[in-house]
XYZ file of C-alpha atoms in Angstrom:
238
model
C 88.065 213.605 109.178
C 87.032 212.573 112.336
C 84.703 213.637 115.003
C 86.145 216.132 117.668
C 86.649 213.397 120.280
C 88.599 210.185 119.452
C 87.130 206.622 120.295
C 90.806 205.608 121.031
C 92.310 204.293 123.153
C 90.311 201.201 122.938
C 90.852 199.385 126.074
C 90.537 195.650 126.804
C 90.672 194.957 130.475
C 90.785 190.919 131.488
C 88.966 189.984 128.368
C 87.753 186.262 128.251
C 85.921 184.529 125.354
C 84.561 180.951 125.753
C 82.889 178.939 122.889
C 81.836 175.327 123.078
C 83.331 174.749 126.352
C 86.727 175.976 124.957
C 88.387 179.316 126.186
C 89.712 181.123 123.214
C 90.703 184.211 124.749
C 91.978 183.976 128.361
C 92.453 186.996 130.290
C 93.804 189.557 127.754
C 94.482 193.091 128.810
C 95.614 195.515 126.121
C 95.432 199.042 125.029
C 95.147 200.399 121.240
C 96.200 203.906 120.855
C 95.475 206.200 117.962
C 97.550 206.320 114.764
C 100.144 203.707 113.771
C 99.576 200.057 112.371
C 99.003 197.194 115.205
C 99.750 194.217 113.456
C 98.587 190.838 115.537
C 100.772 187.783 115.029
C 100.509 184.483 116.464
C 100.299 180.797 114.936
C 97.074 179.072 113.629
C 94.591 178.732 116.539
C 96.131 181.455 118.757
C 92.943 183.330 118.827
C 93.751 186.307 116.649
C 90.509 186.263 114.542
C 88.423 186.159 117.791
C 90.255 188.840 119.419
C 89.797 191.204 116.223
C 85.908 190.232 116.086
C 85.769 191.367 120.236
C 87.349 194.679 119.416
C 85.092 195.234 116.506
C 81.949 194.253 118.555
C 80.953 191.228 116.304
C 81.588 188.976 119.602
C 80.934 189.999 123.019
C 83.239 188.685 125.667
C 82.168 186.230 128.481
C 84.239 187.913 130.884
C 86.068 191.243 131.484
C 85.293 194.493 129.606
C 86.190 196.293 126.308
C 85.832 200.137 126.509
C 86.159 202.665 123.758
C 87.026 206.332 124.639
C 83.903 207.856 123.091
C 80.200 207.050 122.433
C 78.931 205.175 119.424
C 82.101 203.796 118.282
C 80.596 201.259 115.779
C 79.890 203.973 113.438
C 83.543 204.907 113.379
C 85.116 201.595 112.740
C 85.062 199.153 109.789
C 86.648 195.707 109.122
C 87.815 193.815 106.255
C 87.874 190.070 106.036
C 90.155 187.491 104.267
C 87.353 186.695 101.664
C 85.400 190.044 101.275
C 81.424 189.721 100.370
C 80.643 191.277 97.137
C 76.977 192.304 96.403
C 75.431 191.397 92.908
C 76.024 194.867 91.713
C 78.731 197.043 90.223
C 81.868 198.097 91.819
C 80.899 201.524 92.420
C 77.603 200.373 93.690
C 79.215 198.203 96.323
C 80.655 201.281 97.788
C 77.653 203.543 97.465
C 75.447 201.026 99.183
C 77.665 200.925 102.136
C 77.755 204.669 102.273
C 73.976 204.574 102.059
C 73.564 201.946 104.900
C 75.943 204.138 106.878
C 73.552 207.238 106.361
C 75.956 209.349 104.482
C 74.251 212.068 102.662
C 72.895 211.299 99.139
C 75.064 214.341 97.839
C 78.337 212.898 99.167
C 78.063 209.148 98.254
C 78.711 209.552 94.523
C 82.168 211.622 95.078
C 83.061 209.452 98.019
C 82.693 206.255 96.177
C 84.464 207.697 93.072
C 87.555 208.974 95.477
C 87.562 205.542 97.258
C 87.957 203.518 93.720
C 90.510 206.000 92.642
C 92.602 205.553 95.712
C 92.722 201.989 95.567
C 93.345 202.060 91.673
C 90.038 200.584 90.311
C 88.505 203.836 88.987
C 88.364 202.079 85.289
C 86.434 199.438 86.978
C 83.672 201.340 88.515
C 80.729 199.918 86.398
C 81.935 196.319 86.277
C 80.070 193.816 88.230
C 82.003 193.198 91.347
C 81.862 189.497 91.653
C 83.571 189.120 88.398
C 86.629 190.769 89.505
C 89.841 188.996 90.300
C 90.451 188.228 94.233
C 93.077 190.912 94.507
C 90.639 193.501 92.932
C 87.749 192.380 95.065
C 89.701 192.853 98.209
C 90.680 196.368 96.729
C 87.073 196.902 96.470
C 86.649 195.967 100.082
C 89.217 198.256 101.148
C 87.800 201.106 99.276
C 84.406 200.398 100.458
C 85.654 200.436 104.292
C 87.714 203.314 103.471
C 84.886 205.388 101.959
C 83.236 205.264 105.277
C 86.042 207.407 106.866
C 86.639 205.165 109.668
C 88.777 206.279 112.480
C 89.709 202.492 113.126
C 90.113 199.860 110.381
C 90.341 196.044 111.367
C 92.037 193.851 108.848
C 91.803 189.995 109.058
C 94.529 188.573 106.614
C 93.475 190.698 103.672
C 96.359 189.402 101.539
C 96.148 185.514 102.715
C 95.099 184.280 99.225
C 96.653 186.797 97.126
C 99.857 186.763 94.531
C 102.668 188.720 95.590
C 101.927 191.529 92.908
C 98.194 191.645 94.507
C 99.765 191.589 97.962
C 102.047 194.479 97.287
C 99.274 196.495 95.981
C 96.961 195.752 98.812
C 100.075 196.731 101.365
C 100.344 200.319 99.388
C 96.581 200.936 100.008
C 96.929 199.806 103.777
C 99.843 202.434 103.831
C 97.721 205.141 102.314
C 94.903 204.519 104.613
C 97.315 204.529 107.583
C 98.797 207.798 106.217
C 95.302 209.416 106.285
C 95.192 209.073 109.966
C 93.185 205.942 110.364
C 94.179 203.486 112.902
C 94.967 199.874 111.331
C 94.834 196.883 113.350
C 95.683 193.776 111.026
C 96.116 189.984 111.175
C 98.697 188.252 109.066
C 100.848 185.146 108.735
C 103.317 186.857 106.791
C 106.138 187.994 108.949
C 107.873 189.751 106.005
C 104.599 191.831 105.639
C 104.344 192.442 109.306
C 107.893 193.928 109.031
C 106.978 196.036 106.134
C 103.757 197.543 107.681
C 103.983 197.260 111.676
C 104.479 200.077 114.003
C 103.751 197.751 117.056
C 103.114 193.975 117.104
C 100.831 192.047 119.395
C 101.933 188.623 119.658
C 99.238 186.047 120.948
C 99.370 182.382 121.608
C 96.989 180.012 123.334
C 94.451 183.049 123.590
C 96.987 185.177 125.789
C 98.928 188.170 124.437
C 102.351 187.393 125.457
C 103.942 190.930 123.704
C 102.706 194.104 122.779
C 105.690 196.148 121.850
C 107.116 198.490 119.198
C 107.684 196.404 115.956
C 111.355 197.529 116.120
C 111.816 196.011 119.482
C 109.784 192.582 118.662
C 111.577 191.495 115.479
C 115.237 192.432 117.091
C 114.655 191.015 120.431
C 111.289 189.070 121.140
C 110.745 189.044 125.034
C 108.882 185.670 125.032
C 110.358 182.414 123.938
C 107.152 181.398 122.042
C 107.625 184.747 119.887
C 111.336 183.905 119.344
C 110.484 180.709 118.187
C 107.692 181.892 115.819
C 110.015 184.353 114.204
C 112.351 181.375 113.574
C 109.471 179.521 111.688
C 109.139 176.987 114.169
C 105.936 175.202 114.880
C 104.394 176.163 118.365
C 102.497 173.550 120.353
């Protein structure tokens, strides 16, 4: 599925990020290893989305270093946002376009696109304009578009934030299938129940600092920081 040399682990070494005079990410050091699903938790404004964008390369750190373990990591990772952008074309063509941009050979694109739509349960909507699909269906297209690229790492920024429970469960099932295929998933969510269902490990961030990176079972049973314990109780963190 992937190249012979993994791009993981991804190492953040004393990473900082500032914008508009504000320190958003403050001296973060962590390692993201292969396999597993890493869930990033923390209150609003903690720096979760900025951290993900730094990892994916959409932002450059203003201090410290981000190191992948193999060259050309960008071609082997993908990211899905809370509100995915659908192109003005069919569902199938949205995926084929991404494969074309990634220089996937023409002979492979059609089959990969069909396989991806089947995986997310949208094969019957292949020719429907993507922009007329429901929010949940569009998010499934976005996941199919990302998965079709065969990424080694998939970053997800609150992919179910605006979806109803049924659509959320469908997305969770797809994320589980992607993880089972061997792709490393790194995901932000505000839904603690969802984190319990999906996480193998948890990164907890508050005020731009990573307070915990620990196995999910340990985090939910006995968080090491007062802030994480308060967050799990639903208390407002200042």
